[in-house]
Short mmCIF file of C-alpha atoms and ligand atoms in Angstrom, two decimals:
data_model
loop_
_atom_site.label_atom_id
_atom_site.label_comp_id
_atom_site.label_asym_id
_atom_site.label_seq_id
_atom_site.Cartn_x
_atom_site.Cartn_y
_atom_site.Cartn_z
CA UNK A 7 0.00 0.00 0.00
CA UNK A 8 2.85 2.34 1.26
CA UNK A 9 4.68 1.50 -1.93
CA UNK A 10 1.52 2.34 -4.33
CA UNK A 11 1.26 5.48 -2.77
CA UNK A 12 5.26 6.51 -3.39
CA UNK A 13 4.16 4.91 -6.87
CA UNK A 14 1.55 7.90 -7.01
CA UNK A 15 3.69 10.43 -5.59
CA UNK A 16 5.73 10.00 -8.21
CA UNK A 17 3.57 9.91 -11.31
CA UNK A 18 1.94 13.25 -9.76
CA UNK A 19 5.31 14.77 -9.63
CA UNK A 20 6.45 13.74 -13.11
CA UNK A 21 2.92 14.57 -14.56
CA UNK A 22 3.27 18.17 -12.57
CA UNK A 23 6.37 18.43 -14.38
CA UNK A 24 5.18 18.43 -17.89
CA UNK A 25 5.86 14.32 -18.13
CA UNK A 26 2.34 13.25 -18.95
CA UNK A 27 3.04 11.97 -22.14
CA UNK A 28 3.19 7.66 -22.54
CA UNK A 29 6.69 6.51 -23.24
CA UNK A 30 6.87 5.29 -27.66
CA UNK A 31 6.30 1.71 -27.85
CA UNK A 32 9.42 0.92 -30.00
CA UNK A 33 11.58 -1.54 -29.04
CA UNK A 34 14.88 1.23 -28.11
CA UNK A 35 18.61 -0.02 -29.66
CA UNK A 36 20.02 1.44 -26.18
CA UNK A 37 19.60 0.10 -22.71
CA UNK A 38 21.63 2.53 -21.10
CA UNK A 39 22.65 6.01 -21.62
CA UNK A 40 25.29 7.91 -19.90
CA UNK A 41 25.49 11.54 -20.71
CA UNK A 42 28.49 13.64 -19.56
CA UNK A 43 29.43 17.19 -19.82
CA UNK A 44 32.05 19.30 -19.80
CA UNK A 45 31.05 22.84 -18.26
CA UNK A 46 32.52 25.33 -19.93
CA UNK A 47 34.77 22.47 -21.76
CA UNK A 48 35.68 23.75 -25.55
CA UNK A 49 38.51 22.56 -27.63
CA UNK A 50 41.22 24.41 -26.31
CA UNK A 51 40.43 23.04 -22.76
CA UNK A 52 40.37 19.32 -23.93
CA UNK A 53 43.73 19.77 -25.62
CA UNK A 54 45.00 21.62 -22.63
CA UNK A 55 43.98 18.37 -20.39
CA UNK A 56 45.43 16.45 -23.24
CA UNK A 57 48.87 18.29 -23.18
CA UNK A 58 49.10 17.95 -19.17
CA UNK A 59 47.90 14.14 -19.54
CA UNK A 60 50.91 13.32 -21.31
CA UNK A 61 49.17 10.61 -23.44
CA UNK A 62 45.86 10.46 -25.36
CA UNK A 63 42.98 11.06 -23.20
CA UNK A 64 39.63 8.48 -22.57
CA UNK A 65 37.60 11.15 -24.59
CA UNK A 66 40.10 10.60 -27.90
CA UNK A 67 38.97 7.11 -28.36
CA UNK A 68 35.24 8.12 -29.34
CA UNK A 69 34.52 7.27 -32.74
CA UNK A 70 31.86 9.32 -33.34
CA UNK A 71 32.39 13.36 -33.57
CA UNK A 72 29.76 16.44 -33.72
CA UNK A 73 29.82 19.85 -32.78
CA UNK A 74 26.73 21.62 -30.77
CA UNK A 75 25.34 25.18 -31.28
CA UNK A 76 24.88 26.69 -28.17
CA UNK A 77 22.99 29.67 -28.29
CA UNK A 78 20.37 30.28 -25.77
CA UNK A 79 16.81 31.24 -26.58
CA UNK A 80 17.72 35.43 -25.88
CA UNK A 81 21.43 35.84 -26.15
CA UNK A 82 23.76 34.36 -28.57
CA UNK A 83 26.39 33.32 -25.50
CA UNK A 84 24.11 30.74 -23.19
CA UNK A 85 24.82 30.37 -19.17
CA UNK A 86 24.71 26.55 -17.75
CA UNK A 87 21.20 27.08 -17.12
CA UNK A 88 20.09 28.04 -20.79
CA UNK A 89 21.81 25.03 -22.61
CA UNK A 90 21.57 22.60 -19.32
CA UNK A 91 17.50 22.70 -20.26
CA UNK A 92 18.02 22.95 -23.52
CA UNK A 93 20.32 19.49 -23.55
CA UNK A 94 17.69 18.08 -20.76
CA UNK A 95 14.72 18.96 -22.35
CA UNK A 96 15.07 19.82 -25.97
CA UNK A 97 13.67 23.38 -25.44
CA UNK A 98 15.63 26.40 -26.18
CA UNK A 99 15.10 28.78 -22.71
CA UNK A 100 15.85 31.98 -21.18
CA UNK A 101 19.72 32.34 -19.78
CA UNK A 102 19.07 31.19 -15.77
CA UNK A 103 16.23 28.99 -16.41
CA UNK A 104 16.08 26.05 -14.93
CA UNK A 105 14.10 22.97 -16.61
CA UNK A 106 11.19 25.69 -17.89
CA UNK A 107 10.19 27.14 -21.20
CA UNK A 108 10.67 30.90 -22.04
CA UNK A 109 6.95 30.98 -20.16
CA UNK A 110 8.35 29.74 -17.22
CA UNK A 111 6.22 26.49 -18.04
CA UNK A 112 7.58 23.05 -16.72
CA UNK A 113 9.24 21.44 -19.93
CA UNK A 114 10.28 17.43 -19.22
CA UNK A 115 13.54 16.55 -19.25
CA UNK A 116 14.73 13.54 -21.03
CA UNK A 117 15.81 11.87 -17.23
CA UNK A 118 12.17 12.49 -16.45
CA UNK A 119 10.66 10.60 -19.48
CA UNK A 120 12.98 7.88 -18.49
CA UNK A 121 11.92 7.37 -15.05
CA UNK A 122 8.12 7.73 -16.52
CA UNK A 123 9.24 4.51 -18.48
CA UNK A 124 10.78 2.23 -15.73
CA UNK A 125 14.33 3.25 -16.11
CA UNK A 126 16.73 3.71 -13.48
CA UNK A 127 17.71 7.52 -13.62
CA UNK A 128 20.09 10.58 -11.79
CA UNK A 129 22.53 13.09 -12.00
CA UNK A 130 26.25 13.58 -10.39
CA UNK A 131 27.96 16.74 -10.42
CA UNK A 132 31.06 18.35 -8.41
CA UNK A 133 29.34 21.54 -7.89
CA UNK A 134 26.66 21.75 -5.75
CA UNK A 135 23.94 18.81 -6.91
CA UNK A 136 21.14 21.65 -7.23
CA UNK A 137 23.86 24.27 -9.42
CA UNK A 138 22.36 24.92 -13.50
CA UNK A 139 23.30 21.96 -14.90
CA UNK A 140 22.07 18.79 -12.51
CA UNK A 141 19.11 21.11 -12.01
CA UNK A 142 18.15 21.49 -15.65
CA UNK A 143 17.22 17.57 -15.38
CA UNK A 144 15.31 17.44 -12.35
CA UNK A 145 14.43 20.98 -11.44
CA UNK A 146 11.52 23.06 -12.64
CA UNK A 147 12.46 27.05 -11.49
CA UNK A 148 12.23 30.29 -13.16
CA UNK A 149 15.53 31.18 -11.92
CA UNK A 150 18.83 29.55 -11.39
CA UNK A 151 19.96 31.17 -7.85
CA UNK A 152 16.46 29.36 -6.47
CA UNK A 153 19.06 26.95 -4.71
CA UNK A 154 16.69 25.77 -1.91
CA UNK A 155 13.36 25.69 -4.57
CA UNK A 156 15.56 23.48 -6.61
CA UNK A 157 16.17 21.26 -3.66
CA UNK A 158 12.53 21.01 -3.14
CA UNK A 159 12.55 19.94 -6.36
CA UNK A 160 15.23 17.27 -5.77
CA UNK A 161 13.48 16.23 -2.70
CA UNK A 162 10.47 15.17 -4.91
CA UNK A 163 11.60 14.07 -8.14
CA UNK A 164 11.98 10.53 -8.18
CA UNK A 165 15.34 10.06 -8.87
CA UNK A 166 17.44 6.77 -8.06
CA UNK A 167 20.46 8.52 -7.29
CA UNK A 168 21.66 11.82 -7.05
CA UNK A 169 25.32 12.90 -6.42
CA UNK A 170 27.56 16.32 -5.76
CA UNK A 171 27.74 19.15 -2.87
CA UNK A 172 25.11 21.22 -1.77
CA UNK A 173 23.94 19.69 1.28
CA UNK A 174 23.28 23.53 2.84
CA UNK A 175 20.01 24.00 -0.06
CA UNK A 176 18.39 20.53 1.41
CA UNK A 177 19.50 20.69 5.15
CA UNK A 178 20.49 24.58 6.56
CA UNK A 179 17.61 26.36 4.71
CA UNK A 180 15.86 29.73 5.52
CA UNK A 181 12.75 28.35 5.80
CA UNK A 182 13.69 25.63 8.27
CA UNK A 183 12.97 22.75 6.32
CA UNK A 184 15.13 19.62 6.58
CA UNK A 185 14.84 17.59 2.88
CA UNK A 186 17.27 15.18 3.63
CA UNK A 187 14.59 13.97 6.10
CA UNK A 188 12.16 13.96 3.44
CA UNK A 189 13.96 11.88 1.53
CA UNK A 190 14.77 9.30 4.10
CA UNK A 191 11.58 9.55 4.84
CA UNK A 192 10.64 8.26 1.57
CA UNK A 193 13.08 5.51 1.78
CA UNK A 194 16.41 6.94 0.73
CA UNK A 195 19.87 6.22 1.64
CA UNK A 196 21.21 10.15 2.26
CA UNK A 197 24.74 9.65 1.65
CA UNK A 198 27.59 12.48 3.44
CA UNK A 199 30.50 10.36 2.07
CA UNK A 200 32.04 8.53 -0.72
CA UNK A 201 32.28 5.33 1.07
CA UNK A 202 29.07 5.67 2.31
CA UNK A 203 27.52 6.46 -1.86
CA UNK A 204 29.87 3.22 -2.72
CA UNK A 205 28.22 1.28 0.24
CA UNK A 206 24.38 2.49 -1.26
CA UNK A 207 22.48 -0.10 -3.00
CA UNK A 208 19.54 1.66 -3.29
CA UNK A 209 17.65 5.00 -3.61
CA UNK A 210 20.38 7.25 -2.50
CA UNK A 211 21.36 11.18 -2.35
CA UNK A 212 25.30 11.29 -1.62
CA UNK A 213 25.96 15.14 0.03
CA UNK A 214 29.43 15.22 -0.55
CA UNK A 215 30.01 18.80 0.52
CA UNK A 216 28.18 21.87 1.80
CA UNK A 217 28.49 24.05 -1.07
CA UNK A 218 30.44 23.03 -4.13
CA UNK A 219 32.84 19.84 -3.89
CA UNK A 220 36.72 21.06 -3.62
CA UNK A 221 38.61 21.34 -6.86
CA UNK A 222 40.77 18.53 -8.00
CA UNK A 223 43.72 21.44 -7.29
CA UNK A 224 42.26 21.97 -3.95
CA UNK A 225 41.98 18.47 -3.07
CA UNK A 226 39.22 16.49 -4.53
CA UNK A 227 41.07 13.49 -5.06
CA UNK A 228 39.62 10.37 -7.54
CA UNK A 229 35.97 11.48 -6.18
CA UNK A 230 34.35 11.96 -9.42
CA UNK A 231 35.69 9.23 -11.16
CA UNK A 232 34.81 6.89 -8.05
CA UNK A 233 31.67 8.88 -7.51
CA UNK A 234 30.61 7.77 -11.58
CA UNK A 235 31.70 3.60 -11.20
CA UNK A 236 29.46 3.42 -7.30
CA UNK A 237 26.41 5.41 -9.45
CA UNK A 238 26.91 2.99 -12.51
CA UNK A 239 26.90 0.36 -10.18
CA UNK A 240 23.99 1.39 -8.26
CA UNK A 241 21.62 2.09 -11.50
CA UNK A 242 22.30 -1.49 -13.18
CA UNK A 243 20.97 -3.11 -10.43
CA UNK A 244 18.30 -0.82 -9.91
CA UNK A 245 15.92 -1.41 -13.05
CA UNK A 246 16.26 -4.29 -15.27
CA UNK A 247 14.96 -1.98 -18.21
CA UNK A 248 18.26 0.01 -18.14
CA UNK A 249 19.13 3.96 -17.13
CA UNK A 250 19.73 7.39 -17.67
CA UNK A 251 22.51 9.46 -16.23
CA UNK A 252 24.00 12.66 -16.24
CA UNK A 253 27.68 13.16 -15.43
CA UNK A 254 29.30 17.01 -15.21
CA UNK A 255 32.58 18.35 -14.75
CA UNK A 256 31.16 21.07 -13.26
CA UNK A 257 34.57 22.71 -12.48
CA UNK A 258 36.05 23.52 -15.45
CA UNK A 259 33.81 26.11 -16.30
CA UNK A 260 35.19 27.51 -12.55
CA UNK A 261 38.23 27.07 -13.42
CA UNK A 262 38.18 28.51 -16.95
CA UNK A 263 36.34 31.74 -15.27
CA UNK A 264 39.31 31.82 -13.22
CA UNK A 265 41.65 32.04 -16.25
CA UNK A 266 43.44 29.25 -14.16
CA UNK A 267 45.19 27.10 -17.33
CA UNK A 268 46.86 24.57 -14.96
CA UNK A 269 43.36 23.93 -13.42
CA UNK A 270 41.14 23.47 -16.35
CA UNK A 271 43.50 20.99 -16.99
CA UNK A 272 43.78 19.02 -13.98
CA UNK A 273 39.66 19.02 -13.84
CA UNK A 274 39.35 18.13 -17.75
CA UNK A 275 42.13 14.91 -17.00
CA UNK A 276 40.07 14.02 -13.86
CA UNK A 277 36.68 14.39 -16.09
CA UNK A 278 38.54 11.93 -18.59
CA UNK A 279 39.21 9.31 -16.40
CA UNK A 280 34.97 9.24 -15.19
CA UNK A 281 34.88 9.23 -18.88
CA UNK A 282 37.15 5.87 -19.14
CA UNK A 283 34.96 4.78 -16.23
CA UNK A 284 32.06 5.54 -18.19
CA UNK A 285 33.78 3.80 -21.58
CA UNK A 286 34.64 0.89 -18.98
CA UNK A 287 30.85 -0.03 -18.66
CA UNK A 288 29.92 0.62 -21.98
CA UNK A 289 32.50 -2.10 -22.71
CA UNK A 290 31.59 -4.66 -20.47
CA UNK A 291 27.22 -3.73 -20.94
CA UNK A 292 26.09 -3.85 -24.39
CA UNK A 293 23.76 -1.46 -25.23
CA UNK A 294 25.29 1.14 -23.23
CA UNK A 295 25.56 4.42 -25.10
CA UNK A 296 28.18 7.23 -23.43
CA UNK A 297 27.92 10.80 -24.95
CA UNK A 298 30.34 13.76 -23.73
CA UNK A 299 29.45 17.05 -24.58
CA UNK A 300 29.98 20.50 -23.31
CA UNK A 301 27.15 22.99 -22.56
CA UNK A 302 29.60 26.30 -23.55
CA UNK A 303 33.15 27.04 -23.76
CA UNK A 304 34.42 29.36 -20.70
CA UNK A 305 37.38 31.71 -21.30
CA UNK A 306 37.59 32.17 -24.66
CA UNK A 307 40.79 30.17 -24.44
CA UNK A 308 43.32 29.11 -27.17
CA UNK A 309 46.72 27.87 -26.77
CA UNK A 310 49.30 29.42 -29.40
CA UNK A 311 52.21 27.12 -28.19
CA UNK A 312 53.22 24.27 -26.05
CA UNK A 313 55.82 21.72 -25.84
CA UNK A 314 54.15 17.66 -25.37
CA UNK A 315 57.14 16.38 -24.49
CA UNK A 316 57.47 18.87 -21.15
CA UNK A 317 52.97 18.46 -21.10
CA UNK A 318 53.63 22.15 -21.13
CA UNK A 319 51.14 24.84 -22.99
CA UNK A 320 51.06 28.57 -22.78
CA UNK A 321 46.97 29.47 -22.43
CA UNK A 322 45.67 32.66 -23.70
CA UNK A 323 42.19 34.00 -22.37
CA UNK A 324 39.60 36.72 -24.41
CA UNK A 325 37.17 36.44 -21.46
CA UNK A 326 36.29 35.59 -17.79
CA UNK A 327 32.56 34.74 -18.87
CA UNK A 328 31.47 32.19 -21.65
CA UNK A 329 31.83 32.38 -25.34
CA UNK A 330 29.33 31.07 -28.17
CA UNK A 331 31.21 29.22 -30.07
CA UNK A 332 30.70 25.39 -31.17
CA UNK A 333 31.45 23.08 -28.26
CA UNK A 334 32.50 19.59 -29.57
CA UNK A 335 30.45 16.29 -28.71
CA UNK A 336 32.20 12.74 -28.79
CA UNK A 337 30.00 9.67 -28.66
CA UNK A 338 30.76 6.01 -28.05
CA UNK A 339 29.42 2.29 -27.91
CA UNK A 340 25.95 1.34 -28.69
CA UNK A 341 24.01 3.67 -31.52
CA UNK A 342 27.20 6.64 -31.05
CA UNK A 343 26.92 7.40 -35.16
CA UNK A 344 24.35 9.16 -34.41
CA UNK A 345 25.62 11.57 -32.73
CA UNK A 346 28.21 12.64 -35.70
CA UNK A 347 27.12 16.06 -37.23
CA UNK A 348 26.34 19.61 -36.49
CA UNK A 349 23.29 20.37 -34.90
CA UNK A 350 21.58 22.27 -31.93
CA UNK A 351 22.52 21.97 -28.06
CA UNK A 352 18.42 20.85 -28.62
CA UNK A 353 19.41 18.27 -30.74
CA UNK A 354 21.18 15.97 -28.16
CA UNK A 355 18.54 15.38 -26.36
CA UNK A 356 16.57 14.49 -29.57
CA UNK A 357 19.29 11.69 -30.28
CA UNK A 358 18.89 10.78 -26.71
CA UNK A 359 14.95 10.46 -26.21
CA UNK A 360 14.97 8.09 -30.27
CA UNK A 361 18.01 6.00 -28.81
CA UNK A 362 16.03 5.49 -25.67
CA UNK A 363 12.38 4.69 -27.85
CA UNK A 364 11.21 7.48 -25.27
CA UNK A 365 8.30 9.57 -27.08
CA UNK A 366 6.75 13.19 -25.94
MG1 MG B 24 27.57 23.22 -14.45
ZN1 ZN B 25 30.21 29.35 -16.21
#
C-alpha cells in the first residue's frame, strides 16, 4: 500500500512536471545512456587536459564526432542554465532557467521521461547537486539562484540517485525545512561520504560537501571518477529496463572563469578518467551508449604554443565569462553514429529520447 502510494507520488510529480506523455512503444537499440558534460569544456580546454595528460585522453577514443550550437533562446552566448535545459529537455530557454520554457512552463527533461518509463535515472555533479546543470534535469524554477526551490525539487523528483555538494540548499535552509529527512523519509539512503555512496544499493542522495565539492587542485582526489563507477553500479541493479545518467565536470567552467590554465586541466584529466569509467561499462554492458558534450566554452581560451614532451602549454584567455562558439560532442558504444554532425545543443537530447524509444 505504502509502496503504491510513493508509486503515485511519483507519477503526480512527473505529470506536474510536464511528463504526462506515454513513453513510444518501439523496441529502443540502447539500454543505457550515460550523458556527460564538460562545463565550460571547448577545444582548447580538452587539448589543454590532453597536453598535461601526457598521453591520449579516454575522450580521444570516441569514434563518433559532432559539434553543438549553443545559443540560448535570448542571447547568442548561453549560461549553464540556458543550454543545461536545452540538452535536458530539448527546449531552447531563457539564460538562468532552470528545466522551464521561455513561459516559465515546466518542460520534461529527457531523465524524467525515463523514469516515466521504468528506467533507473540521476545526475552527479562536483558543484553543488542543485547548481544549472544537474538542475536542468530534475528541477523546474524560473531562476537559477532558487538553490533551496531546486532542492525542493530534488526532494520530490523521483530520482534513483543523485550525487555532488550542496547539502546547505536541502539541510540549513531559511525556511527551516530539513529535505534530507524527506527523503529518508521516503526511503532513501542520504549519503555524506564517498564510502558511504559506494556502500548504497539503493535509492540514495550522496551530500558530498556543503556548497560546491573542492577542486581537484584543492583536493578532490579520484571522487568523481569513483563517484561515476558506485552510481553505474547502483543504476544497473536498480531497473532491469536500463538507465539514464547525467555526469558534469562542473569545475572547469570555474576554473576557466578563473583564467586558471593549470586547473582546467587538472579538472578536464580528472573528467577523462569518469569518462574511461564511463567507456569501462559501456564495454563490459552492451547497449550502453556514453555521450560527452559540453554545454559552452568558458574563457575564450586558445593555446598558441606548447611543448608535449614537457605536457607544457602557454593558455591565452579573451574572457572571464562564456563564449558562443561550437562546443565539440564525442560519442561512443551502442548507436554513437548518431551523434556525428552539427546540430543544436536541442538536438542531443533528440538523439537521446529516439536512442532510448522514449516519445513526448
Ligand atoms: Mg555546471
Ligand atoms: Zn560558467
Amino acid at each position: 500500500m505504502k509502496q503504491m502510494s510513493m508509486f503515485a507520488a511519483l507519477l503526480a510529480g512527473l505529470l506536474a512536471a510536464g511528463c504526462g506523455v506515454q513513453a513510444a512503444k518501439k523496441a529502443p537499440k540502447v539500454k543505457n545512456v550515460i550523458l556527460m558534460i564538460g562545463d565550460g569544456m571547448g577545444p582548447a580546454q580538452v587539448y589543454a587536459g590532453f597536453t598535461a595528460n601526457g598521453s591520449p585522453l579516454n575522450i580521444m577514443r570516441c569514434p563518433f564526432i559532432g559539434l553543438t550550437k549553443t545559443n540560448s533562446a535570448t542571447r547568442y552566448t548561453t549560461d549553464s542554465a540556458a543550454s543545461g535545459t536545452a540538452i535536458a529537455t530539448g527546449t531552447k530557454t531563457y539564460n538562468g532557467a532552470i528545466g522551464v520554457d521561455p513561459d516559465t512552463l515546466p518542460v520534461c527533461s529527457v531523465l524524467g521521461y525515463a523514469l516515466r518509463g521504468g528506467y533507473a535515472g540521476g545526475v552527479v555533479a562536483t558543484s553543488e547537486v542543485t547548481h544549472a546543470t544537474p538542475a536542468s534535469f530534475y528541477a523546474h524554477q524560473p531562476d537559477r539562484n532558487m538553490g533551496e526551490a531546486i532542492a525542493a525539487d530534488l526532494a520530490h523528483a523521483g530520482l534513483t540517485v543523485a550525487v555532488g555538494g550542496g547539502r546547505n540548499h536541502l539541510e540549513r535552509r531559511a525556511d527551516g525545512a530539513n529535505y534530507s529527512d524527506t527523503l529518508r523519509a521516503a526511503g532513501y539512503r542520504v549519503a555524506y561520504t564517498l564510502d558511504d555512496l559506494k556502500r548504497a544499493d539503493g535509492k540514495t542522495v550522496a551530500l558530498l560537501a556543503d556548497g560546491h565539492m573542492p577542486s581537484v587542485q584543492g583536493g578532490r582526489g579520484n571522487a568523481l571518477p569513483e563517484a561515476t563507477e558506485a552510481v553505474l553500479g547502483l543504476l544497473k541493479q536498480s531497473s532491469g529496463k536500463g538507465f539514464f545518467v547525467m555526469v558534469e565536470g562542473s569545475q572547469i567552467d570555474f576554473e576557466a572563469h578563473a583564467n586558471n590554465a593549470p586547473g582546467i586541466a587538472a579538472e578536464v584529466i580528472d573528467f577523462d578518467r569518469a569518462v574511461g569509467v564511463a567507456q569501462r561499462f559501456a564495454d563490459e554492458n552492451p547497449g550502453t551508449l556514453v555521450v560527452i558534450c559540453a554545454d559552452h566554452e568558458t574563457g575564450g581560451m586558445t593555446l598558441p604554443d606548447g611543448n608535449f614532451a614537457e605536457k607544457r602549454f602557454d593558455a591565452r584567455f579573451t574572457s572571464d565569462y562564456h563564449t558562443g562558439v561550437f562546443v565539440p560532442l564525442y560519442a561512443y558504444g551502442t548507436g554513437a553514429e548518431a551523434f556525428a554532425g552539427v546540430y543544436e545543443n536541442t538536438g542531443i537530447f533528440e538523439r537521446i529520447m529516439a536512442a532510448m524509444g522514449l516519445g513526448r
